[in-house]
Amino acid sequence: MRFNKTALKNGVRVITAPMAGNPTVTVMLSVNTGSFYEASAESGLSHFLEHMCFKGTPTRPTPRAITTELDSIGAIYNAYTAQEVTGYWAKADAKHFNRIADIIGDIFKNSTFPEKEIELEKGVVCGEIDMYADDPQEKASRALAAHMYQGQPAERDILGTKETVRAITRETLMAYRKSQYTGPNVIVTIAGGVSEADMMDWVTKNLSDLSSDKPRPESLTIEREQKSPEVLIVDKDTDQAHVVMAWRTFRRDHPDRHIARLVKNILKGGMSSRLFIRLRDEMGSGYYVSANHALHTSFGYFGVATGTTHVRVAEIVKAVIEEAEKLKTEPITKEELDKVKEFMRAHRLMSLETSDDVAGYLAEQEAFDGEIISPEEFEAIFGEMTADDVMRVAKILFDRTKLTIAAIGRGIDREAVIKAVS
């Protein structure tokens, strides 16, 4: 993969990735800010600001003016807010590069936040909050976070609460944007069928005027000590029970983070992965199972989520723990290790076929790690990993005393789940 990273005098980081022959181009503007940068009383502010950037600028005064212009050139566009990054992007035919760059740059820098639109958008975001509150999978995950990180930034939802959203004013939006959308906090990523000279020309002309002020720092989540497994049951009349399991692990800069990714894919990295075979093929417990290793600046956790019947929750919890424990005591075979490495390598390549894939890949690494590892470098890193590495890191990841379980459903036997954990 060919890319180049540079910086403007005001601190804006610029990543360019020309893709010769690619018919599209993607422009992405990312900011190192999100829910972890908010005070408790302003929870949801980063997300609301992201929504409001599509509501009008001096040259495009209405939401319709923005979306109509993007739609008229067949662009794909969106924005997102996470705990530690907010992003805005658009993708279109490469011949429309200057047009989409101008639009994304305009809403990023010049949004006016009309009072009327703020009040209308509060209804939209409160509806979004209600939508996720009705989703039992989401409710289980949020209950887990609230239990594990009570009183910490990681407890709070990215959307905020209805109360904090309703309290947002134009003044708070303007002040937050001023504090966070500054040069040192901004990453520009452009990928696709445009020359590097044209990419840099646009960036230099349009983003050199961003402030070079130092942004507000992240509010770090402080891990509490956990000495034994913890179980949380949420009683809700659902057709299916949903289970989320999380082991407290380590933060993003830990040297074993890449091996942990390999462990994640051994457990759930395809239809031949261990959890898929155990829970779905052998036990027929339910339709979905997923695993992820969430890594943040000051903390991390390894999570597994699945759905099953209400009466089988304890059984499924026991099975997941057994599969995790096996990785600590039984060396993975060379055949399985090679299969998982090839699965990861191939999926990484397939996830970089389009300009938006490449832009997202580069922006994510720069935002979270401050450095970019190429696919070829990743291949070398994973190529050196051994069965002993897997066992060693599994012992770190799956410390049962650091396990928390949240289950949501109707009449789940809490004592049976506690017994399954112990």
XYZ file of C-alpha atoms in Angstrom:
422
model
C 0.000 0.000 0.000
C 1.331 3.412 -0.953
C 0.611 6.345 1.328
C 2.335 9.438 2.616
C 1.962 11.205 5.940
C 2.822 14.838 6.537
C 1.653 17.744 8.695
C 0.710 21.382 8.184
C 2.271 24.126 10.282
C -0.861 24.310 12.446
C -0.582 20.630 13.379
C -3.129 19.149 10.958
C -2.006 15.622 10.076
C -2.414 14.752 6.407
C -2.439 11.215 5.005
C -2.582 10.852 1.236
C -3.021 7.563 -0.587
C -3.160 7.920 -4.376
C -4.660 4.785 -5.973
C -3.768 4.759 -9.658
C -6.656 3.591 -11.804
C -9.212 3.746 -8.997
C -12.362 5.456 -10.306
C -13.353 6.936 -6.931
C -11.931 9.188 -4.249
C -12.723 9.443 -0.548
C -12.157 12.511 1.617
C -12.239 11.930 5.375
C -11.808 14.478 8.162
C -11.292 12.977 11.615
C -10.997 14.625 15.021
C -9.511 13.054 18.137
C -12.562 13.752 20.241
C -15.663 11.894 21.348
C -17.596 10.865 24.429
C -14.405 10.321 26.473
C -13.605 14.022 26.088
C -16.886 15.262 27.561
C -17.838 16.212 31.084
C -20.667 14.202 32.594
C -23.125 17.098 32.257
C -22.382 17.462 28.533
C -22.673 13.777 27.677
C -23.661 13.337 24.033
C -22.228 16.695 22.934
C -19.675 15.239 20.478
C -22.373 13.163 18.790
C -24.847 16.042 18.640
C -22.191 18.306 17.139
C -21.541 15.717 14.435
C -25.254 15.717 13.559
C -25.407 19.499 13.494
C -22.552 19.834 11.014
C -24.999 18.771 8.302
C -27.521 21.495 9.128
C -26.150 24.485 7.261
C -23.190 26.736 6.443
C -23.061 30.308 5.097
C -22.759 29.026 1.514
C -25.051 26.027 1.995
C -27.616 27.430 4.426
C -29.923 24.421 4.825
C -29.574 20.663 5.362
C -31.198 20.118 1.981
C -28.629 22.307 0.241
C -25.845 20.072 1.570
C -27.456 16.719 0.875
C -28.863 17.722 -2.531
C -25.447 18.817 -3.740
C -23.853 15.559 -2.584
C -26.654 13.455 -4.049
C -26.477 15.316 -7.362
C -22.977 13.935 -7.959
C -23.868 10.447 -6.704
C -21.723 10.748 -3.595
C -21.814 8.394 -0.630
C -21.357 10.308 2.618
C -21.768 9.978 6.356
C -20.317 10.854 9.732
C -19.777 8.988 12.982
C -18.933 9.550 16.637
C -17.093 7.112 18.889
C -15.527 7.397 22.324
C -12.235 8.830 21.084
C -12.775 9.955 17.495
C -15.349 11.776 15.352
C -15.270 11.519 11.580
C -16.842 13.044 8.463
C -16.403 11.570 4.995
C -17.629 11.522 1.422
C -16.835 9.301 -1.554
C -17.549 10.010 -5.208
C -16.285 9.669 -8.748
C -12.682 10.899 -8.740
C -13.619 13.703 -11.147
C -15.692 15.205 -8.309
C -12.790 15.346 -5.859
C -12.745 19.127 -5.434
C -16.515 19.202 -5.026
C -16.764 16.648 -2.233
C -13.648 18.015 -0.546
C -15.188 21.486 -0.589
C -18.460 20.231 0.915
C -16.861 18.142 3.669
C -14.440 20.950 4.457
C -17.292 23.451 4.548
C -19.485 21.563 6.997
C -16.438 20.736 9.116
C -15.237 24.330 9.456
C -18.206 26.576 8.808
C -21.384 24.985 10.185
C -23.583 27.706 11.677
C -25.731 25.596 14.032
C -29.082 27.382 13.447
C -31.198 27.538 16.612
C -34.229 26.085 14.842
C -32.220 23.114 13.574
C -30.792 22.494 17.045
C -34.270 22.128 18.509
C -35.395 19.871 15.662
C -32.315 17.683 15.980
C -32.887 17.170 19.694
C -36.017 15.266 18.754
C -34.039 13.173 16.257
C -31.324 12.239 18.756
C -33.827 11.508 21.533
C -35.530 9.175 19.064
C -32.163 7.521 18.434
C -31.749 7.052 22.190
C -35.184 5.423 22.374
C -34.391 3.173 19.409
C -31.312 1.705 21.071
C -33.079 1.456 24.447
C -35.592 -0.882 22.778
C -32.797 -3.097 21.405
C -32.053 -5.864 23.945
C -28.576 -6.570 22.532
C -27.663 -2.926 22.933
C -29.276 -2.779 26.356
C -27.179 -5.708 27.569
C -23.974 -4.065 26.344
C -24.846 -0.764 27.965
C -25.774 -2.447 31.235
C -22.390 -4.159 31.219
C -20.523 -0.874 30.630
C -22.477 0.900 33.352
C -21.690 -1.900 35.801
C -18.001 -2.237 34.950
C -17.160 1.486 34.760
C -19.557 3.173 37.160
C -18.642 6.819 37.623
C -16.071 6.752 34.804
C -16.265 8.158 31.245
C -16.584 4.611 29.836
C -19.882 4.250 31.682
C -21.563 6.964 29.631
C -23.253 6.344 26.312
C -21.994 8.118 23.191
C -25.505 9.468 22.525
C -25.796 10.957 25.998
C -29.123 11.023 27.831
C -32.328 12.807 26.915
C -31.628 15.268 29.709
C -28.113 16.167 28.556
C -29.192 16.355 24.912
C -32.077 18.681 25.699
C -29.689 20.940 27.616
C -27.408 21.528 24.604
C -27.310 25.103 23.322
C -25.737 26.797 20.332
C -23.201 28.351 22.673
C -22.080 24.973 24.035
C -21.757 23.600 20.500
C -19.662 26.553 19.366
C -17.424 26.386 22.425
C -16.886 22.635 22.117
C -16.040 22.872 18.420
C -13.574 25.666 19.153
C -11.881 23.607 21.862
C -11.689 20.359 19.882
C -11.663 21.032 16.133
C -8.148 22.490 16.201
C -5.209 21.722 13.935
C -3.306 19.348 16.271
C -6.509 17.333 16.766
C -7.444 16.960 13.076
C -6.524 14.192 10.629
C -7.188 14.558 6.893
C -7.191 11.326 4.910
C -7.639 11.292 1.145
C -7.522 8.075 -0.873
C -8.373 7.224 -4.472
C -7.792 8.128 -8.077
C -6.429 11.635 -7.570
C -2.820 12.768 -7.716
C -0.999 13.447 -4.490
C -0.252 16.964 -5.685
C -3.968 17.720 -6.064
C -4.718 16.205 -2.659
C -2.091 18.317 -0.908
C -3.067 21.422 -2.841
C -6.622 21.243 -1.538
C -5.557 20.501 2.043
C -3.036 23.338 2.137
C -5.475 25.888 0.709
C -8.425 24.900 2.880
C -7.163 23.697 6.264
C -4.095 25.813 6.934
C -6.303 28.384 8.672
C -7.442 26.022 11.443
C -6.350 27.114 14.889
C -3.150 25.583 16.252
C -4.490 25.690 19.820
C -3.994 22.657 22.009
C -7.322 20.751 22.335
C -9.081 19.708 25.516
C -7.551 16.423 26.764
C -9.319 13.100 27.122
C -10.938 12.253 30.473
C -9.311 8.932 31.245
C -11.261 5.987 32.575
C -9.623 4.555 35.693
C -9.994 0.787 36.045
C -11.233 -0.459 39.403
C -9.759 -3.577 40.912
C -11.925 -6.642 40.376
C -11.194 -9.655 42.588
C -13.912 -12.086 41.503
C -16.387 -12.665 38.640
C -19.444 -10.422 38.614
C -22.887 -11.215 37.197
C -25.591 -8.743 36.205
C -29.060 -9.923 35.161
C -31.544 -7.547 33.522
C -35.079 -8.901 33.564
C -36.891 -8.021 30.340
C -39.667 -9.730 28.423
C -37.728 -10.682 25.303
C -38.098 -13.600 22.913
C -34.368 -14.308 23.164
C -31.849 -13.901 25.953
C -28.715 -11.903 25.147
C -25.437 -12.453 26.936
C -22.375 -10.196 26.994
C -19.178 -11.346 28.701
C -16.141 -9.117 29.264
C -12.725 -9.747 30.773
C -10.749 -6.657 31.864
C -7.482 -6.752 29.918
C -5.006 -4.016 29.004
C -4.845 -0.638 27.304
C -4.203 0.149 23.649
C -0.414 0.494 23.776
C 0.202 -2.928 25.339
C 2.882 -4.899 23.461
C 0.632 -7.981 23.230
C -2.251 -6.205 21.499
C -1.561 -7.835 18.127
C -1.399 -11.336 19.616
C -4.708 -10.585 21.338
C -6.181 -9.903 17.895
C -5.010 -13.322 16.792
C -6.659 -14.844 19.883
C -9.874 -13.033 19.027
C -9.905 -14.570 15.552
C -9.198 -18.051 16.901
C -12.323 -17.745 19.015
C -14.501 -15.927 16.464
C -12.993 -15.201 13.094
C -15.169 -17.073 10.656
C -17.588 -19.998 10.528
C -14.831 -22.481 11.396
C -13.756 -20.544 14.513
C -14.026 -22.157 17.912
C -16.962 -20.257 19.350
C -18.978 -20.555 16.149
C -18.436 -24.315 16.018
C -19.106 -24.832 19.730
C -22.153 -22.617 20.199
C -23.854 -22.769 16.827
C -22.782 -26.004 15.143
C -22.451 -28.299 18.156
C -24.902 -26.799 20.658
C -27.406 -25.096 18.349
C -27.709 -22.440 21.033
C -28.680 -19.497 18.845
C -28.026 -17.548 15.689
C -25.227 -15.112 16.466
C -21.956 -15.042 18.366
C -19.311 -12.327 18.225
C -16.026 -11.445 19.891
C -14.010 -8.253 20.080
C -11.037 -6.824 21.920
C -11.791 -3.208 22.778
C -8.640 -1.171 23.379
C -8.627 2.384 24.717
C -6.094 4.887 26.007
C -6.242 3.803 29.655
C -8.115 0.486 29.681
C -9.380 -2.431 27.603
C -11.577 -5.500 27.690
C -12.093 -8.687 25.708
C -15.777 -9.226 24.949
C -17.971 -12.075 23.740
C -21.667 -11.653 22.916
C -24.285 -14.195 21.924
C -28.005 -14.871 21.931
C -29.728 -17.976 23.211
C -32.887 -19.171 24.955
C -33.581 -17.946 28.452
C -33.075 -21.376 30.016
C -29.684 -21.984 28.380
C -27.842 -18.860 29.526
C -25.805 -20.594 32.225
C -24.958 -23.451 29.875
C -23.716 -21.068 27.199
C -21.688 -19.015 29.677
C -19.991 -22.208 30.831
C -19.202 -23.223 27.238
C -17.640 -19.835 26.388
C -15.471 -19.957 29.499
C -14.358 -23.476 28.612
C -13.258 -22.368 25.160
C -11.333 -19.446 26.634
C -9.680 -21.700 29.207
C -8.579 -24.185 26.539
C -6.466 -21.496 24.909
C -4.581 -21.115 28.195
C -3.766 -24.803 28.607
C -3.841 -26.524 25.204
C -1.419 -25.406 22.451
C -3.113 -24.512 19.186
C -2.104 -26.787 16.323
C 0.043 -25.469 13.501
C -2.770 -26.241 11.071
C -5.283 -24.095 12.965
C -2.767 -21.338 13.594
C -1.891 -21.147 9.892
C -5.578 -21.149 8.964
C -6.375 -18.223 11.268
C -3.369 -16.214 10.091
C -4.387 -16.697 6.467
C -7.986 -15.787 7.318
C -6.793 -12.534 8.867
C -4.382 -11.755 6.035
C -6.971 -12.349 3.328
C -9.696 -10.384 5.068
C -7.341 -7.477 5.595
C -6.595 -7.394 1.876
C -10.251 -7.688 0.914
C -11.124 -4.855 3.286
C -8.793 -2.504 1.386
C -10.217 -2.780 -2.114
C -11.989 0.589 -2.257
C -10.988 4.173 -1.596
C -13.204 4.510 1.479
C -11.763 1.268 2.898
C -8.227 2.612 2.499
C -9.103 6.021 3.944
C -10.774 4.432 6.955
C -7.872 2.040 7.521
C -5.313 4.846 7.529
C -7.393 7.315 9.550
C -8.246 4.784 12.252
C -4.644 3.851 12.924
C -3.474 7.456 12.970
C -6.302 8.516 15.293
C -5.892 5.684 17.767
C -2.194 4.827 17.583
C -0.462 7.863 16.122
C 1.282 5.597 13.627
C 0.304 3.536 10.617
C 1.236 -0.096 10.050
C 0.933 -1.220 6.435
C -0.768 -4.509 5.501
C 2.645 -5.902 4.603
C 3.995 -4.986 8.046
C 0.974 -6.567 9.700
C 1.598 -9.749 7.743
C 5.165 -9.874 9.046
C 4.011 -9.259 12.635
C 1.431 -12.038 12.596
C 3.719 -14.364 10.659
C 6.091 -14.514 13.619
C 3.427 -15.427 16.203
C 3.550 -18.910 17.706
C 1.352 -21.281 19.675
C 3.320 -20.325 22.787
C 2.443 -16.665 22.187
C -1.241 -17.571 21.999
C -1.137 -19.494 25.293
C 0.838 -16.777 27.064
C -1.502 -13.956 26.030
C -4.642 -16.052 26.616
C -3.541 -16.355 30.244
C -3.450 -12.571 30.453
C -6.757 -12.052 28.673
C -8.891 -14.683 30.365
C -8.319 -14.123 34.068
C -11.618 -15.345 35.485
C -11.429 -12.993 38.460
C -11.704 -10.115 35.962
C -14.780 -11.463 34.163
C -18.095 -9.608 34.163
C -21.283 -11.018 32.638
C -24.470 -9.164 31.727
C -27.525 -11.074 30.519
C -30.906 -9.704 29.524
C -34.083 -11.698 29.164
C -37.082 -13.205 30.875
C -36.584 -15.181 34.094
C -32.867 -15.929 33.732
C -31.545 -18.056 36.609
C -28.898 -15.803 38.172
C -27.660 -18.447 40.602
C -27.123 -20.890 37.756
C -25.036 -18.290 35.894
C -22.946 -17.604 39.002
C -22.358 -21.345 39.390
C -21.323 -21.617 35.733
C -18.733 -18.884 36.230
C -17.302 -20.350 39.418
